[in-house]
Each structure stands twice: as structure tokens, then as C-alpha cells.
């Protein structure tokens, strides 16, 4: 059994060297200062991590009690029973173009214990608004389940993680989340819903700056001129405009493991067809579940480079993926389930563009599973220069899609959650401390984990599980090779940025 395993790992290792050789080629047309120079290398890296995680699941699933799913984000931290004492491990689990987002890593832990939002110009300590505007890196968690009913836009500062694990956190109201001209933000495991326009008021964006804001669009999460952003395991629905919009030169973004439901225009990537800096936009959309009540824009793209990989599209009324102004769309290993409407079977839509204009656009489908008559209309050259750096990806089976997306959205929500906010009226409340999803587990501070607003981070890890000697040796050698493989790949990409 060990010989075939070693052969598989050797092939993976040799493949990584091939990737690095290809990545030495030059890449032109860098329109943003933080645009990744080798986007196909990131595509390679993501697919490699998926394959490694799936292999690791087969290898270790039995010995570690079946906690592994094959999803590289979740498998990076979930198997640690004491994850709550090492929350910042999450920052090491990123994938895709937004994988470098640090969030509040190495910063203090800030505990939100007050759900109010009474004065956006002078936020109260202990509230989410007070936490996200601070200048220093912060890892923001919540003392209890709570609904935060915003009066106006929640404007973030750089280097923040909002970590809703262990609590049922709902953000709703007016304006919702705004990431404008900042970097390094992680938003994880929160509900964002029923967001409405707001503005024409003063809002504090940092401890030293209060500025006047006009009327917002009512997006769930608005990314404006920002970079190194990772949105993971959130549930988003029922907003006035987009659930997630990224515009005005934003780049280095990963949108992963989220659940989207009950919305018309789900996701917009790109400001308008003439805004040329968006040519440098690079977005990874991975392991998401596009669920009930969706109409279109999953996403709708302009200009940039969009990698759509291993998502489950279970409903749309018009189309799933749309675009204009010649974006590059790389669709790999997704499952597209078409609606019963015979006029809405096509996955793709070129928005207000003549056939002659889009025939050369690079839109491709590889390994996608088409269900109920769904079909994807590709264009451009399948092996054109735009994709010369990418290797062929084998189609993922429907079983693997189920594994990769089984925990999409907020942990503890049902997989097909339908309308989980029946009769929601937007009232702000704070409920008891009963957690939804994972239990916190024992902490290293004598049970006073939520005892104050600021706390230092902990790196306590869970003890290793016992193994038989043969399994231990084979597992150790396998993981050592996988570790070296990841290090080599990440080092190469880091060098490309220097």
C-alpha cells in the first residue's frame, strides 16, 4: 500500500517543479500595482491544494475520525478540537487570489459584547463599529449570539478579521459592510442580510477621521479600491443591491465557502466597461453554494480575471455567470443545475454585447458538471496565451462537489437553508450566549475567554491523536512531502511578487 502512495506523491512533487518552470515566463498588462503577475500560477496552486486536500482526506479520514472533507480551507483548522484557543490559524488557510489576506493576524483579540449602533460618528467601545475602525490589527470575535442592526455603513479599517465562529452573528440594517481603499481583511462565519441604502451623514472610518458619506447602494459587502480581501463561510441574502460587489480597481480577492440565497443581482465584479484599472482585478470564487431564490450575476464580470472553481449552482432564473468588456472567466469543476424554465438553461450570458465582439473572449469550462439541461457557451481559444500557464484540470464528480461545499455558509445553517429569516423585521437584538455551530471548547484562560474587550492571542494546540507505528510513519512521510510541495509553490509565488 505504501508504494502506490509514494508514487502518487512523487508525481505531485514533480508536477510542482513543472509549475515553477512555467511560472518564470513574463506576464504583461499589469494595470494595478498589486496585481499578481502570474494569475495562472495561482490557478495551479489552488487546484493543487484541492487535490492535496482530497488525497489527505482519503489518507487520514479514518485515523482522525472523519473530520476531513477535502475542502482545503476547512481541513486547515477544523480538525483541531481546540481551535478556539488558536483562532488566528485561520489566517494561514487562505486560497486563491486573496490567500495573502492577513486580517488581524498577530493582533489582539477584540471581543464584541454590545450589539448596538447608536452613533456611527462616535462608536461605543465593545461594539463592532468601534472594533473595525481601529488602526492596529485586530482579531474580532463575539461574546454571544447577536443581531447588529446598522444605522449606516459599517466602514472598515485595514488589517481586521471578523470571526463569527462559536456565535450566531447577523449583520443587517442600513449600508452594511464597506471596504474602501483598505487592505488585508478577513470576514468569516457571519450572516449578512436585509441591507438597505443609507447615508448623507457623518461616519467615523478611523479613530482620527470622521467623514461625510452620501447615499450607499445597500450592498451586503461593498469592496471599493481594496486588495487582499477574503470572505469565507458567510451567508448572504435579501439585500437592496448586490450581495458582494467589488469595483474600482479592487484585486487579490477570494470569495469562498459562502451561501447565497434569495436575491436578484448576486455579485458584481468591475465598476463599468470603461474603467480600465479593473483589468487588473483578480478574484477567486470557490466552494460556494448558490442556493434558493437567485436570479442572476453569480458573478457578473467586467474586464478582470475570474476563477470560478468547485462551486454548486443549484438555482438561477436568468443566468449564472455573465460579463461584458472582455473579462477572462475560468470555470473549473463546478456543478451547474439548470432551472426547469426551458429558456434559462444557459449558464453564461454576454451582457449587451454582439456575438462578433465576444467570440474572442476567453471563457472556458473544464470539468464542470451540467445538470438538468444546463449548458455553458465557451469562447476564445481553449489553450490561448491567456491560459498558457494553466494545466488541464480533470472534472470533479458530483460526489466531490458535495464534499467540497457541504459546509458552505455559516456553520450550523442547513445545507439548503431556504428562507432562514421568515418574518424578519430588522430589529436589533442580542440573544443569549448559546452558540450556533461549533462549541468553543475549553479555553486556556480559566474560562474567562470573553472577559474583556482586548485580549492577547493564544497558540495552544490540540494534542496529536495516537497512531499505529506503520500508519504514523507513512502518514508522516506523506505529509512531509505535501508540506514541502506547498512551501516550494508558495515560495515561488512570493518571489514573483518581489
XYZ file of C-alpha atoms in Angstrom:
498
model
C 0.000 0.000 0.000
C 2.880 2.370 0.746
C 4.435 2.006 -2.742
C 1.431 3.313 -4.720
C 1.048 6.106 -2.183
C 4.665 7.127 -2.629
C 4.268 7.075 -6.403
C 1.272 9.414 -6.236
C 3.153 11.834 -4.013
C 6.216 11.722 -6.274
C 4.051 12.630 -9.264
C 2.557 15.556 -7.309
C 6.038 16.738 -6.347
C 7.317 16.572 -9.933
C 4.210 18.473 -11.086
C 5.056 21.292 -8.691
C 8.508 21.662 -10.301
C 6.807 21.878 -13.690
C 4.562 24.652 -12.411
C 7.561 26.635 -11.188
C 9.351 26.347 -14.525
C 6.268 27.657 -16.343
C 5.864 30.496 -13.836
C 9.187 32.016 -14.853
C 7.601 33.347 -18.049
C 6.801 37.048 -18.133
C 3.269 38.396 -17.797
C 2.340 41.739 -19.294
C -0.530 44.199 -18.946
C -0.193 44.795 -15.205
C -2.741 47.548 -14.659
C -2.765 47.572 -10.848
C 0.237 47.899 -8.527
C -0.833 44.830 -6.514
C -1.977 42.670 -9.417
C -0.475 39.167 -9.312
C 1.972 38.842 -12.230
C 1.248 35.134 -12.805
C -2.502 34.565 -12.369
C -2.353 31.088 -13.859
C 0.178 30.109 -11.186
C -2.469 30.918 -8.584
C -4.967 28.795 -10.509
C -2.403 25.977 -10.433
C -1.784 26.421 -6.719
C -5.477 26.368 -5.855
C -6.145 23.235 -7.886
C -3.066 21.629 -6.323
C -4.332 22.411 -2.810
C -7.718 20.921 -3.650
C -6.120 17.740 -4.939
C -3.791 17.501 -1.932
C -6.685 18.051 0.486
C -8.823 15.411 -1.235
C -5.885 12.988 -1.122
C -5.245 13.831 2.545
C -8.904 13.122 3.301
C -8.599 9.652 1.788
C -5.327 9.060 3.615
C -6.238 10.333 7.074
C -10.035 10.311 7.190
C -10.267 7.122 9.206
C -7.422 7.846 11.612
C -8.715 11.340 12.507
C -12.339 10.425 12.997
C -13.623 11.605 9.619
C -13.310 15.352 10.270
C -11.570 15.906 6.922
C -13.761 16.881 3.966
C -11.273 17.523 1.168
C -12.004 21.263 1.402
C -8.525 22.812 1.883
C -9.823 25.798 3.897
C -11.824 23.787 6.428
C -9.289 20.963 6.688
C -6.629 23.535 7.580
C -8.197 24.291 11.004
C -11.367 22.326 11.787
C -9.683 19.110 12.927
C -8.127 20.937 15.853
C -10.616 20.329 18.690
C -9.099 23.319 20.499
C -9.386 25.709 17.541
C -10.942 28.431 19.730
C -7.606 28.829 21.539
C -5.813 29.209 18.215
C -8.278 31.246 16.182
C -5.632 33.060 14.180
C -4.653 29.804 12.487
C -7.472 30.678 10.081
C -5.301 33.396 8.503
C -2.953 30.650 7.270
C -5.775 28.797 5.480
C -6.493 31.176 2.608
C -6.621 30.069 -1.017
C -6.706 31.692 -4.420
C -6.013 35.306 -5.277
C -6.952 36.549 -1.788
C -4.840 33.970 0.049
C -2.374 36.619 1.290
C -5.061 38.458 3.290
C -3.689 38.633 6.840
C -6.707 40.151 8.511
C -5.907 40.803 12.153
C -3.239 38.104 12.421
C -0.730 38.788 15.225
C -3.023 41.457 16.625
C -5.015 41.425 19.849
C -8.384 39.718 20.167
C -11.269 42.182 20.448
C -14.490 40.808 21.944
C -17.706 42.440 20.719
C -20.259 42.300 23.544
C -22.580 45.172 22.581
C -24.851 44.831 19.515
C -25.878 48.493 19.447
C -25.028 51.029 16.731
C -26.381 54.237 18.196
C -23.892 56.811 16.870
C -21.815 55.952 13.736
C -19.680 59.071 14.246
C -18.779 58.145 17.824
C -18.983 54.352 18.201
C -19.191 52.856 21.670
C -16.281 50.621 22.826
C -17.328 46.995 22.726
C -19.387 47.402 19.543
C -18.473 46.007 16.134
C -18.248 49.502 14.674
C -15.715 50.529 17.317
C -13.646 47.408 16.589
C -13.416 47.672 12.799
C -12.255 51.325 12.683
C -9.169 50.894 14.892
C -5.754 51.475 13.313
C -3.990 48.394 14.704
C -4.550 44.791 13.543
C -7.435 43.181 15.467
C -8.986 39.709 15.530
C -12.652 40.446 16.275
C -14.890 37.817 17.916
C -18.293 37.870 19.644
C -19.276 37.172 23.244
C -22.734 35.809 22.354
C -25.229 35.373 19.567
C -26.309 38.806 18.363
C -28.090 40.742 15.637
C -26.367 44.023 14.771
C -28.842 46.429 13.181
C -26.690 49.068 11.498
C -27.816 52.668 11.256
C -25.371 53.412 8.438
C -22.466 51.862 6.522
C -20.016 49.847 8.613
C -16.708 51.238 7.329
C -13.654 49.041 7.974
C -10.036 49.952 8.548
C -7.202 47.695 7.265
C -5.924 44.533 8.971
C -9.142 43.302 10.562
C -10.626 39.819 10.926
C -14.304 39.460 11.804
C -14.552 35.897 13.136
C -18.078 34.743 13.943
C -17.184 31.151 14.846
C -18.892 29.994 18.022
C -21.750 32.519 17.804
C -24.733 33.260 15.587
C -23.893 36.744 14.284
C -26.269 38.619 11.995
C -25.430 41.932 10.361
C -28.346 43.783 8.833
C -29.867 47.246 8.545
C -28.626 50.270 6.622
C -25.479 50.361 4.494
C -23.918 47.134 5.806
C -20.218 46.384 5.186
C -17.957 48.796 3.281
C -14.298 48.030 2.488
C -12.971 51.160 0.805
C -9.318 51.869 -0.038
C -8.060 49.357 2.532
C -6.298 46.010 2.557
C -5.998 42.754 4.483
C -9.499 41.980 5.706
C -10.962 38.550 6.529
C -14.720 38.194 7.096
C -15.675 34.744 8.355
C -18.831 32.948 9.514
C -21.405 35.742 9.753
C -24.884 36.319 8.299
C -25.328 39.447 6.168
C -28.906 40.139 5.092
C -31.671 42.717 4.538
C -29.209 45.545 3.853
C -30.699 48.870 2.740
C -29.288 52.147 1.368
C -28.268 54.826 3.824
C -26.099 57.907 4.046
C -25.992 61.689 3.990
C -24.426 61.559 7.402
C -21.076 61.616 9.182
C -19.443 58.226 9.799
C -16.182 57.510 11.589
C -13.700 55.495 9.487
C -10.752 55.575 11.915
C -10.020 56.839 15.431
C -8.931 60.175 13.976
C -11.206 60.677 10.966
C -14.943 61.300 10.621
C -16.208 61.940 7.108
C -19.466 62.776 5.369
C -20.972 59.874 3.428
C -23.526 60.132 0.635
C -26.222 57.566 -0.094
C -24.942 53.983 -0.272
C -26.292 51.298 -2.626
C -27.435 48.811 0.002
C -24.833 46.137 -0.807
C -24.223 43.346 1.669
C -20.436 43.729 1.265
C -19.015 46.524 -0.890
C -15.335 46.256 -1.900
C -14.095 49.552 -3.365
C -10.466 50.106 -4.388
C -9.258 47.458 -1.929
C -6.981 44.416 -2.005
C -6.138 41.251 -0.106
C -9.725 40.528 0.889
C -11.064 37.091 1.912
C -14.779 36.444 2.532
C -15.342 32.904 3.813
C -18.244 30.867 5.252
C -20.764 33.709 5.273
C -24.477 33.500 4.455
C -25.760 36.408 2.381
C -29.296 37.231 1.192
C -32.046 39.840 0.791
C -30.011 42.996 0.119
C -31.153 46.009 -1.882
C -28.284 45.959 -4.395
C -25.538 43.314 -4.641
C -24.696 40.727 -2.019
C -20.976 41.231 -2.777
C -19.706 43.920 -5.169
C -16.028 44.528 -5.960
C -15.231 47.612 -8.049
C -12.825 50.488 -8.702
C -9.545 48.626 -9.035
C -10.090 46.098 -6.256
C -7.988 42.939 -6.590
C -6.497 39.939 -4.750
C -9.930 38.738 -3.574
C -11.163 35.284 -2.569
C -14.862 34.557 -2.026
C -15.118 31.020 -0.653
C -17.455 28.635 1.189
C -20.350 31.109 1.260
C -24.076 30.515 0.847
C -26.023 32.921 -1.350
C -29.825 32.922 -1.426
C -32.980 34.948 -2.160
C -31.530 37.741 -4.246
C -31.604 39.176 -7.758
C -28.194 40.659 -8.647
C -25.884 38.499 -6.551
C -22.329 39.621 -7.307
C -20.759 42.352 -9.436
C -17.041 42.342 -10.270
C -15.939 45.501 -12.080
C -17.091 49.128 -11.989
C -18.088 49.713 -15.620
C -16.966 48.657 -19.087
C -14.682 51.690 -19.468
C -12.908 51.598 -16.106
C -9.598 50.160 -17.325
C -7.903 49.678 -13.910
C -10.332 46.787 -13.358
C -8.349 44.873 -15.984
C -6.081 44.013 -13.069
C -8.906 42.600 -10.927
C -8.197 39.007 -9.846
C -10.933 37.138 -7.973
C -11.237 33.512 -6.880
C -14.780 32.175 -6.313
C -14.527 28.730 -4.730
C -16.648 26.163 -2.817
C -19.712 28.431 -2.622
C -23.333 27.292 -2.735
C -25.540 29.442 -4.932
C -28.891 28.377 -3.496
C -32.566 29.217 -3.459
C -34.233 32.285 -4.938
C -31.312 33.613 -7.024
C -31.824 35.327 -10.369
C -28.510 36.372 -11.968
C -24.891 37.608 -11.542
C -23.067 34.682 -9.935
C -20.949 36.679 -10.784
C -21.364 39.372 -13.433
C -17.828 40.312 -14.533
C -16.131 43.171 -16.302
C -12.579 43.183 -17.601
C -10.510 41.254 -14.978
C -9.514 37.655 -14.354
C -12.112 35.496 -12.575
C -11.503 31.909 -11.421
C -14.785 30.082 -10.663
C -13.922 26.702 -9.153
C -15.805 23.878 -7.416
C -18.997 25.800 -6.668
C -22.501 24.340 -6.530
C -25.026 26.337 -8.564
C -28.436 24.942 -7.654
C -30.682 27.754 -8.845
C -30.887 30.732 -11.167
C -33.769 32.341 -13.038
C -31.923 34.220 -15.798
C -28.289 33.051 -15.906
C -25.439 32.093 -13.591
C -22.308 33.785 -14.987
C -22.420 36.965 -17.027
C -19.961 39.511 -18.298
C -19.045 42.375 -20.578
C -15.898 44.191 -21.692
C -13.866 41.004 -22.275
C -13.270 39.509 -18.818
C -11.368 36.240 -18.560
C -13.571 33.601 -16.923
C -12.044 30.254 -15.978
C -14.789 27.831 -14.856
C -13.436 24.578 -13.404
C -15.086 21.703 -11.588
C -18.418 23.389 -10.832
C -21.870 21.810 -10.793
C -24.487 23.793 -12.699
C -28.106 22.705 -12.172
C -30.402 24.475 -14.625
C -33.941 25.581 -13.705
C -36.993 23.944 -15.256
C -37.583 27.011 -17.466
C -36.528 25.898 -20.982
C -35.439 29.461 -21.777
C -32.972 29.670 -18.876
C -30.772 26.597 -19.388
C -27.667 28.540 -20.442
C -25.135 29.129 -17.669
C -23.495 32.077 -19.418
C -24.626 35.479 -20.681
C -22.633 38.097 -22.571
C -24.374 41.249 -21.377
C -25.456 43.702 -24.104
C -22.674 42.523 -26.409
C -22.845 41.438 -30.060
C -21.733 37.892 -30.929
C -18.893 39.213 -33.084
C -17.475 41.141 -30.131
C -17.370 38.294 -27.611
C -16.273 35.445 -29.866
C -12.629 36.028 -28.858
C -13.273 36.457 -25.107
C -11.550 33.821 -23.009
C -14.400 31.988 -21.276
C -13.806 28.293 -20.733
C -15.351 25.359 -18.937
C -13.263 22.434 -17.687
C -14.561 19.540 -15.647
C -17.889 21.230 -14.973
C -20.923 19.025 -14.299
C -24.056 20.115 -16.212
C -27.405 19.047 -14.721
C -30.990 19.301 -15.996
C -30.008 20.592 -19.434
C -27.573 23.267 -18.294
C -25.022 24.337 -20.891
C -22.024 26.673 -20.879
C -21.129 28.597 -24.053
C -17.329 28.913 -24.172
C -15.451 31.396 -26.324
C -11.904 32.331 -27.239
C -9.060 29.836 -27.516
C -9.139 26.933 -25.090
C -5.343 26.944 -24.968
C -4.794 30.587 -25.842
C -1.965 32.672 -24.414
C -4.298 33.748 -21.605
C -4.355 30.160 -20.353
C -0.874 29.059 -21.378
C 0.257 28.908 -17.765
C -2.606 26.599 -16.682
C -2.589 22.810 -16.735
C -5.563 20.645 -17.676
C -7.911 20.013 -14.737
C -9.834 16.764 -14.513
C -13.603 17.193 -13.998
C -14.730 16.799 -10.398
C -17.540 14.337 -9.799
C -20.841 15.341 -8.225
C -19.773 13.457 -5.084
C -16.695 15.659 -4.736
C -18.759 18.810 -5.197
C -20.919 17.665 -2.288
C -17.804 17.149 -0.155
C -16.238 20.476 -1.061
C -19.386 22.540 -0.456
C -21.086 20.563 2.331
C -20.430 23.296 4.941
C -20.949 26.356 2.733
C -22.370 29.356 4.530
C -22.369 29.935 8.280
C -21.555 26.775 10.239
C -24.703 25.202 11.622
C -27.031 26.541 8.922
C -28.877 23.838 6.952
C -27.290 22.956 3.602
C -30.383 24.010 1.640
C -31.489 26.611 4.114
C -34.385 28.117 2.195
C -35.683 31.226 3.942
C -33.958 31.237 7.336
C -35.280 34.723 8.205
C -39.088 34.322 7.988
C -40.877 37.477 9.071
C -37.598 39.307 9.710
C -38.275 42.934 10.637
C -34.727 44.205 11.055
C -34.992 44.839 14.778
C -31.673 44.793 16.626
C -31.485 42.247 19.414
C -28.914 40.460 21.490
C -29.815 36.917 22.431
C -28.268 34.576 24.973
C -24.826 33.068 24.783
C -25.912 29.789 23.177
C -23.567 29.175 20.286
C -24.694 28.052 16.842
C -22.312 25.749 15.025
C -19.143 24.714 16.821
C -18.677 24.731 20.574
C -15.922 26.884 21.918
C -14.308 24.057 23.832
C -12.018 24.626 26.780
C -10.002 27.797 26.737
C -6.543 28.421 28.089
C -7.541 31.366 30.278
C -9.507 29.672 33.044
C -12.890 30.170 31.383
C -12.545 33.950 31.017
C -12.135 33.893 27.219
C -14.701 36.672 26.780
C -13.789 38.533 29.977
C -12.649 41.812 28.435
C -12.637 43.685 25.152
C -8.943 43.336 24.292
C -7.102 40.088 24.880
C -3.855 38.550 23.675
C -3.940 35.674 21.210
C -3.188 32.085 22.151
C -1.367 29.445 20.171
C -2.319 26.422 22.241
C -2.751 23.361 20.037
C -4.605 20.097 20.480
C -2.527 17.003 21.375
C -1.878 14.603 18.499
C -4.068 11.516 18.180
C -2.441 8.114 18.683
C -1.450 6.089 15.601
C -0.098 2.666 14.947
C 3.566 2.726 14.021
C 3.082 1.846 10.352
C 0.293 4.344 9.780
C 2.222 7.006 11.687
C 5.374 6.581 9.586
C 3.531 6.537 6.282
C 1.378 9.493 7.277
C 4.376 11.496 8.500
C 6.320 10.918 5.276
C 3.270 11.734 3.161
C 2.542 14.969 4.976
C 6.224 15.935 4.896
C 6.234 15.707 1.111
C 2.925 17.611 0.923
C 4.340 20.296 3.241
C 7.481 20.665 1.125
C 5.364 20.807 -2.003
C 3.272 23.666 -0.573
C 6.349 25.513 0.677
C 8.040 25.286 -2.727
C 4.939 26.534 -4.543
C 4.271 29.400 -2.115
C 7.938 30.434 -2.151
C 7.922 30.638 -5.931
C 4.822 32.827 -5.941
C 6.247 35.073 -3.223
C 9.396 35.571 -5.284
C 7.277 36.581 -8.256
C 5.917 39.486 -6.224
C 9.324 40.919 -5.309
